[in-house]
Coordinates of C-alpha atoms in Angstrom, one line a residue:
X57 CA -92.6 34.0 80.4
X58 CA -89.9 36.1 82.7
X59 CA -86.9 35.9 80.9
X60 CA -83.7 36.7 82.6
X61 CA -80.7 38.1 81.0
X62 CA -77.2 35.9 81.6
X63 CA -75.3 38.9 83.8
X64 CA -78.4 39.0 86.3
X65 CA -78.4 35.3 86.5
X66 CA -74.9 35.3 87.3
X67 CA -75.4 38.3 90.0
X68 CA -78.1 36.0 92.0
X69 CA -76.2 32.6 91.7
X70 CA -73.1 33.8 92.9
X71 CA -73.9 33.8 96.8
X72 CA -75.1 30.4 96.6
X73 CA -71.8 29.3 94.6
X74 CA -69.7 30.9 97.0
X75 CA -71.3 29.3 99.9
X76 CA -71.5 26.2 98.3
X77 CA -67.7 26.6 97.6
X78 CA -66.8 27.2 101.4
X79 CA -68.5 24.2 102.3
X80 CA -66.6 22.0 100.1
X81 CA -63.5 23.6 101.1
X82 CA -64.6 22.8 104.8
X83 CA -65.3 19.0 104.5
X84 CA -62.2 18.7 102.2
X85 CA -59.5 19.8 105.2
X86 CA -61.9 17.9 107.8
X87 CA -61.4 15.0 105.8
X88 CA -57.6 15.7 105.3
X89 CA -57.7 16.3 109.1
X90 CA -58.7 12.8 110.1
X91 CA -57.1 10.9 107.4
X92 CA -53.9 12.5 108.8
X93 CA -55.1 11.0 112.5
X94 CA -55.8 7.9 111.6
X95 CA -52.1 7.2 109.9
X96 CA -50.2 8.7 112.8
X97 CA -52.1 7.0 115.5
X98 CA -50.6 4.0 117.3
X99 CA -51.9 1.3 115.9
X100 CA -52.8 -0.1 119.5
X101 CA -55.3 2.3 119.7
X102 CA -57.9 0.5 117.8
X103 CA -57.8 -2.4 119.6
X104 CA -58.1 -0.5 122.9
X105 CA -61.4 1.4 121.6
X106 CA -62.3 -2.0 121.3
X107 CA -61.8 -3.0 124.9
X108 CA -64.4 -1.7 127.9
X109 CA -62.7 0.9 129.8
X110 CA -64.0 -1.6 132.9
X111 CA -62.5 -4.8 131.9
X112 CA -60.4 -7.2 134.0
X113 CA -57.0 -8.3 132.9
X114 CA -55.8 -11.7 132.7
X115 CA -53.8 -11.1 135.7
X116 CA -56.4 -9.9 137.8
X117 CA -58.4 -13.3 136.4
X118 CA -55.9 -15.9 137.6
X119 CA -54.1 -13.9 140.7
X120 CA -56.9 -15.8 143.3
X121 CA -57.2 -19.2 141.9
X122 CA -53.4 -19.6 142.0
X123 CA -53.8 -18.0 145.8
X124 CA -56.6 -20.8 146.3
X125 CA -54.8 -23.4 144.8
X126 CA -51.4 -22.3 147.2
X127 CA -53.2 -22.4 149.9
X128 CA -55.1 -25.4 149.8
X129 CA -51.6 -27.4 148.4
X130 CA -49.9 -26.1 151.6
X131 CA -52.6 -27.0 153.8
X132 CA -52.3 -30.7 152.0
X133 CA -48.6 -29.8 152.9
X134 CA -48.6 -29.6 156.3
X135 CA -51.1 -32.4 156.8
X136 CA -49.0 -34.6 154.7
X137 CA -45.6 -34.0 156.9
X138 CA -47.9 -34.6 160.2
X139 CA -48.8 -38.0 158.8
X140 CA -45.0 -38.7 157.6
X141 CA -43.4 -37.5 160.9
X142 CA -46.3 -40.4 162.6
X143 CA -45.0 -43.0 160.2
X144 CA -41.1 -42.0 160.7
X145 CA -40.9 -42.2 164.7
X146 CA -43.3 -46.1 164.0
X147 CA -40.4 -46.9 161.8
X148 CA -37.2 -45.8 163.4
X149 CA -38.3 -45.6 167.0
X150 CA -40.5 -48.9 167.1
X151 CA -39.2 -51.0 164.6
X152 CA -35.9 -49.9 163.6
X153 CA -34.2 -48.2 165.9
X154 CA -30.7 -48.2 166.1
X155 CA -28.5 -49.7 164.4
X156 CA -31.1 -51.9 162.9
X157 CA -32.2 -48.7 160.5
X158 CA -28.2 -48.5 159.6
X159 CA -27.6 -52.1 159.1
X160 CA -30.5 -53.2 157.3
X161 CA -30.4 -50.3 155.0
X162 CA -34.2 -48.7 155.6
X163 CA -33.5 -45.1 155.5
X164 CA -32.9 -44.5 151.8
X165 CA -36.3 -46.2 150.9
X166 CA -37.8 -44.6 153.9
X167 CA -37.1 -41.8 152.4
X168 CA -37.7 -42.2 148.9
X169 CA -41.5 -43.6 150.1
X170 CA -42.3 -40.1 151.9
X171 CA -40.5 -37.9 149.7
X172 CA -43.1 -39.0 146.6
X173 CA -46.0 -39.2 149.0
X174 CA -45.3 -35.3 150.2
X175 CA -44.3 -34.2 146.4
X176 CA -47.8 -35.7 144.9
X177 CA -50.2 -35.0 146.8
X178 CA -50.1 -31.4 147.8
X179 CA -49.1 -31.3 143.6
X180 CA -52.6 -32.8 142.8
X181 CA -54.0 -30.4 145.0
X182 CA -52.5 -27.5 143.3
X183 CA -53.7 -28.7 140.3
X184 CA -57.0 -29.1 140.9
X185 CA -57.8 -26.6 143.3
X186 CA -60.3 -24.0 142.0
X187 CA -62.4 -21.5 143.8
X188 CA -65.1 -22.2 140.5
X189 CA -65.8 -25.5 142.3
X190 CA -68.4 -26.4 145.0
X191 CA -67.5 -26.9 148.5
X192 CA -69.0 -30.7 147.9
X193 CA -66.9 -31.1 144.9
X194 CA -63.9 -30.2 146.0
X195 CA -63.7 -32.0 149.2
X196 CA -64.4 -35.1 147.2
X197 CA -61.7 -34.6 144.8
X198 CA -59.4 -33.9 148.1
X199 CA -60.8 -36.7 149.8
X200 CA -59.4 -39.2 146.9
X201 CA -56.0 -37.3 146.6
X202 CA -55.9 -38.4 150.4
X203 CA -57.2 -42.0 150.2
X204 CA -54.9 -43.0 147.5
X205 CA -51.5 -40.7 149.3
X206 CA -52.5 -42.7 152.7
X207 CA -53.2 -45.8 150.6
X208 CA -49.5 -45.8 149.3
X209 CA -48.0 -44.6 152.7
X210 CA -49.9 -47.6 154.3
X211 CA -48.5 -50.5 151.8
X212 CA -44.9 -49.2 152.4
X213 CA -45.6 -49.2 156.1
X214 CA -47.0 -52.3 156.1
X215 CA -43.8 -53.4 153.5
X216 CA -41.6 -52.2 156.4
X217 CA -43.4 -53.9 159.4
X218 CA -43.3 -57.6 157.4
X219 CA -39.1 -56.7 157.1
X220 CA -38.5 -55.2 160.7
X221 CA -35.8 -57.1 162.9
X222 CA -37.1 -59.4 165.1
X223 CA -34.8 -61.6 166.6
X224 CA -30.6 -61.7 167.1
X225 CA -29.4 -64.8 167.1
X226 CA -25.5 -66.2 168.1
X227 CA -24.1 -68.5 165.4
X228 CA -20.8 -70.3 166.0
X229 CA -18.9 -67.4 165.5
X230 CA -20.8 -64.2 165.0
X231 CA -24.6 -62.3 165.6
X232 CA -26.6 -62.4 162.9
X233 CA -29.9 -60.1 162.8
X234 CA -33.1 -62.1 161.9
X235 CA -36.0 -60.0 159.8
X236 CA -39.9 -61.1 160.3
X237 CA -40.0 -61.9 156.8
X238 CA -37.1 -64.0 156.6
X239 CA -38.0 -66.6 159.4
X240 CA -39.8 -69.9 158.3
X241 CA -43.2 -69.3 159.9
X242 CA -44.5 -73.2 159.4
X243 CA -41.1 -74.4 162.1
X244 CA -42.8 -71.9 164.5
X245 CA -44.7 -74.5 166.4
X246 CA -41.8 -76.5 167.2
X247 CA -39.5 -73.4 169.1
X248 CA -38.9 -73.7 172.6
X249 CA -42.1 -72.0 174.6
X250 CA -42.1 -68.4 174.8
X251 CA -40.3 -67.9 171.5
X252 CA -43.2 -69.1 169.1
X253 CA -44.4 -65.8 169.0
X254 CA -42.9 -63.2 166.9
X255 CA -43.0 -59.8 168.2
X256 CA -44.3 -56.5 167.0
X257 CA -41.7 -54.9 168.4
X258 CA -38.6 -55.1 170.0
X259 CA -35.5 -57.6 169.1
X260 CA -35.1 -61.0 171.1
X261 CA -31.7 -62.1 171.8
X262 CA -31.4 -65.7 170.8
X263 CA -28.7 -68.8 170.1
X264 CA -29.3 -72.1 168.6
X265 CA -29.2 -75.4 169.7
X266 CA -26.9 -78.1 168.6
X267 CA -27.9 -81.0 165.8
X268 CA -29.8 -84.0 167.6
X269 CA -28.6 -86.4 165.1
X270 CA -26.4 -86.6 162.3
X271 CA -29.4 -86.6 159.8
X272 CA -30.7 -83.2 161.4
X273 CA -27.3 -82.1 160.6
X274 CA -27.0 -82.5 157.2
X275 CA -30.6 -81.3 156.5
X276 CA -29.3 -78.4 158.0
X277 CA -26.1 -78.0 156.1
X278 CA -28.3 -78.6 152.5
X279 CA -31.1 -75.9 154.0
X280 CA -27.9 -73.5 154.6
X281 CA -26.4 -74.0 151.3
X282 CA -29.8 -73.1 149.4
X283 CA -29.8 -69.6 151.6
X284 CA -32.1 -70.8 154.7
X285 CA -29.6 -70.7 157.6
X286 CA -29.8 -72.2 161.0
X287 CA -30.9 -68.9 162.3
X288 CA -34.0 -68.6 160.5
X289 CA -35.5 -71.7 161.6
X290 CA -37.5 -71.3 164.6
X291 CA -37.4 -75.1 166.0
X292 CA -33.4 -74.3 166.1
X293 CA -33.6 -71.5 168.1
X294 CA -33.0 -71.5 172.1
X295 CA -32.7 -68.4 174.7
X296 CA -29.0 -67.1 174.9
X297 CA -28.6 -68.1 178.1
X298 CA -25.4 -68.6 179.9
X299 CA -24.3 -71.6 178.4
X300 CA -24.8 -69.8 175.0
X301 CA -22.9 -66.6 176.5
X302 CA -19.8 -68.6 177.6
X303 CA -19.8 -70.8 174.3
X304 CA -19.1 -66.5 172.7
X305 CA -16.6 -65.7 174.9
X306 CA -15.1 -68.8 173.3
X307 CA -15.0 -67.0 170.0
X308 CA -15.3 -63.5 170.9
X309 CA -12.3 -61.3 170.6
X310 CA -10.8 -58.7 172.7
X311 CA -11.8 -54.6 171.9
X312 CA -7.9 -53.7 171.0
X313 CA -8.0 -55.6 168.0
X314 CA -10.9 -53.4 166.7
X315 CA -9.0 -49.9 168.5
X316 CA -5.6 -50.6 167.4
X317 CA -6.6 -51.1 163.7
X318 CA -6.7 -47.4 163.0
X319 CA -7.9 -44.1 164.6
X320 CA -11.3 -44.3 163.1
X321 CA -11.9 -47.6 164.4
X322 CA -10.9 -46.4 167.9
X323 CA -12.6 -43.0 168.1
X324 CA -15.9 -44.9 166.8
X325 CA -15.4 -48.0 169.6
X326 CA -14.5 -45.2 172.4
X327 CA -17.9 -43.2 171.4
X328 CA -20.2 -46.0 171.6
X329 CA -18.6 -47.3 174.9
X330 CA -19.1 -43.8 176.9
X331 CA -23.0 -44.3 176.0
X332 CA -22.6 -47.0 178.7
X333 CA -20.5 -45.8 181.2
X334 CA -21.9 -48.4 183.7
X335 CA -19.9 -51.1 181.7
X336 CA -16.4 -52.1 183.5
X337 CA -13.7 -54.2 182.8
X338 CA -12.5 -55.9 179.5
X339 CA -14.5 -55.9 176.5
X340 CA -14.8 -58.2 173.1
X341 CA -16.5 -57.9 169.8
X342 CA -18.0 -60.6 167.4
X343 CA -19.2 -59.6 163.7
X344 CA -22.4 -58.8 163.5
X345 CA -24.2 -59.2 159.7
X346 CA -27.6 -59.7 157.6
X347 CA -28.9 -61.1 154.7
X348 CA -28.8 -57.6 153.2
X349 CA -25.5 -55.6 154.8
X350 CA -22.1 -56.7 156.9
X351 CA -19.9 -54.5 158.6
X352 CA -20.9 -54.5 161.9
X353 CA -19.6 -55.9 165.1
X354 CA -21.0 -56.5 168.6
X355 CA -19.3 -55.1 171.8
X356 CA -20.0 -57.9 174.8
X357 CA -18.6 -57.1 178.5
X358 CA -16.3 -60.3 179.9
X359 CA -19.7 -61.8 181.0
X360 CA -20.9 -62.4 177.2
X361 CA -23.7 -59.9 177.6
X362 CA -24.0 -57.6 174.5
X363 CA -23.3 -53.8 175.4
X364 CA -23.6 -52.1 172.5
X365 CA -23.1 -52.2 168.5
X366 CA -20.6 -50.3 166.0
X367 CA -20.1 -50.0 162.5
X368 CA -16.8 -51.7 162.1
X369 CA -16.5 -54.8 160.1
X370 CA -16.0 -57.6 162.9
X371 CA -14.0 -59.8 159.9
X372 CA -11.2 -57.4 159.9

């Protein structure tokens, strides 16, 4: 056997040692090298090696569904106001208009009626507006939103049309302004012919008739006192006729004791008389009132004919 003194041994290992030391040395400072990376990088860095260099933000996710949504809610919108705008000139230009709108007090729930049917519809629509969804699917959940917004629309129109003003009748002393719902539909068949109809629109000028007996006239009174006046009762009613228009003269008043009261007064009185510039001579005023609102007055030319109406309390 070869036998291999120490000093030669040490002479052929010590290439291989000293490669074997530079190789150490090597991976030691590589491994310094990233350790040191690793602690002075951000520690957001990680979590974006984590993220595909081609992903979408949330941004870019929602950006066009809230676009859809926007535009179908103002789309709702606009149909929505078309539909009000209908309902406001049925309302105030068939059966209110002026002053009946002022007098009976329809504007604030009017208003109220068509401010929550504009608000939640086009809301609904917003929120369930989705570009994910079917064409069938969404115009069925669109088609609801609508049925139930016109449902509601169409009760308070229909609340409206049962309380529109439908007839103005002369009492003793004053006009008083009769609503649909008020008049006692059962006395209907025994008015005068012509007047058993109430009308859809329009506001009939009417008087009433004197007690036929003294029985009739203390019904009356009774019927009064429990809140059902004369002027409610259809088989009181007659046409205001001339007999009716000299029996307000009787009662009427002349137009200075509304102008000389105080410069409101008179600048309101001389406004509504220019819209009737046809009108001569000397004019009166009687109160005109409702069940719900006073305050009022009627202007009538020396003839007894009414000529126009003013928001002056005629009890002054």
């Amino acid at each position: 056997m070869l036998q291999v003194s120490p000093p030669a041994l040490q002479q052929r290992c010590l290439p291989h040692l000293s490669l074997l030391r530079c190789q150490y040395v090597l991976l030691h400072r590589n491994a310094v090298k990233s350790l040191v990376t690793i602690k002075r990088a951000p520690r957001r860095s990680f979590f974006c090696q984590l993220i595909p260099s081609n992903a979408v933000s949330k941004k870019d996710v929602l950006a066009p569904k809230i676009e859809f949504a926007c535009k179908c809610a103002l789309v709702h919108l606009g149909c929505s106001l078309i539909v009000s705008l209908m309902a406001c000139a049925l309302v105030f230009w068939g059966w209110y208009p002026t002053p009946w709108w002022k007098l009976l007090g329809v504007e604030k729930i009017f208003i109220m009626m068509v401010g929550v049917d504009l608000v939640c519809g086009p809301l609904l629509t917003l929120l369930i507006a989705k570009p994910s969804k079917s064409r069938r699917q969404l115009l069925w959940d669109l088609l609801f939103i609508a049925v139930v917004q016109l449902s509601a629309l169409a009760y308070g129109v229909w609340s409206m049309y049962q309380a529109r003003p439908v007839a103005l009748v002369y009492e003793v002393d004053r006009f008083t302004i009769i609503a649909a719902n008020e008049i006692q539909k059962d006395l209907l068949e025994a008015a005068p012919a012509g007047l058993r109809k109430i009308p859809n629109f329009g506001v009939s000028v009417l008087s009433l008739r004197a007690a036929r007996t003294a029985e009739e006239y203390l019904s009356s009174i009774q019927l009064s006192i429990q809140g059902v006046t004369q002027a409610m009762r259809p088989n009181w009613w007659t046409r205001y006729d001339e007999s009716a228009k000299a029996s307000a003269m009787t009662r009427a008043k002349p137009i200075e004791g509304l102008i000389n009261s105080n410069e409101k007064n008179k600048r309101l009185v001389e406004e509504r008389l220019e819209l009737n510039r046809d009108a001569q001579g000397d004019f009166f005023y009687l109160p005109l009132t409702s069940t719900k609102k006073h305050g009022w007055a009627v202007i009538l030319n020396a003839k007894g004919e009414i000529i126009e109406y003013v928001e002056i309390d005629g009890f002054e």
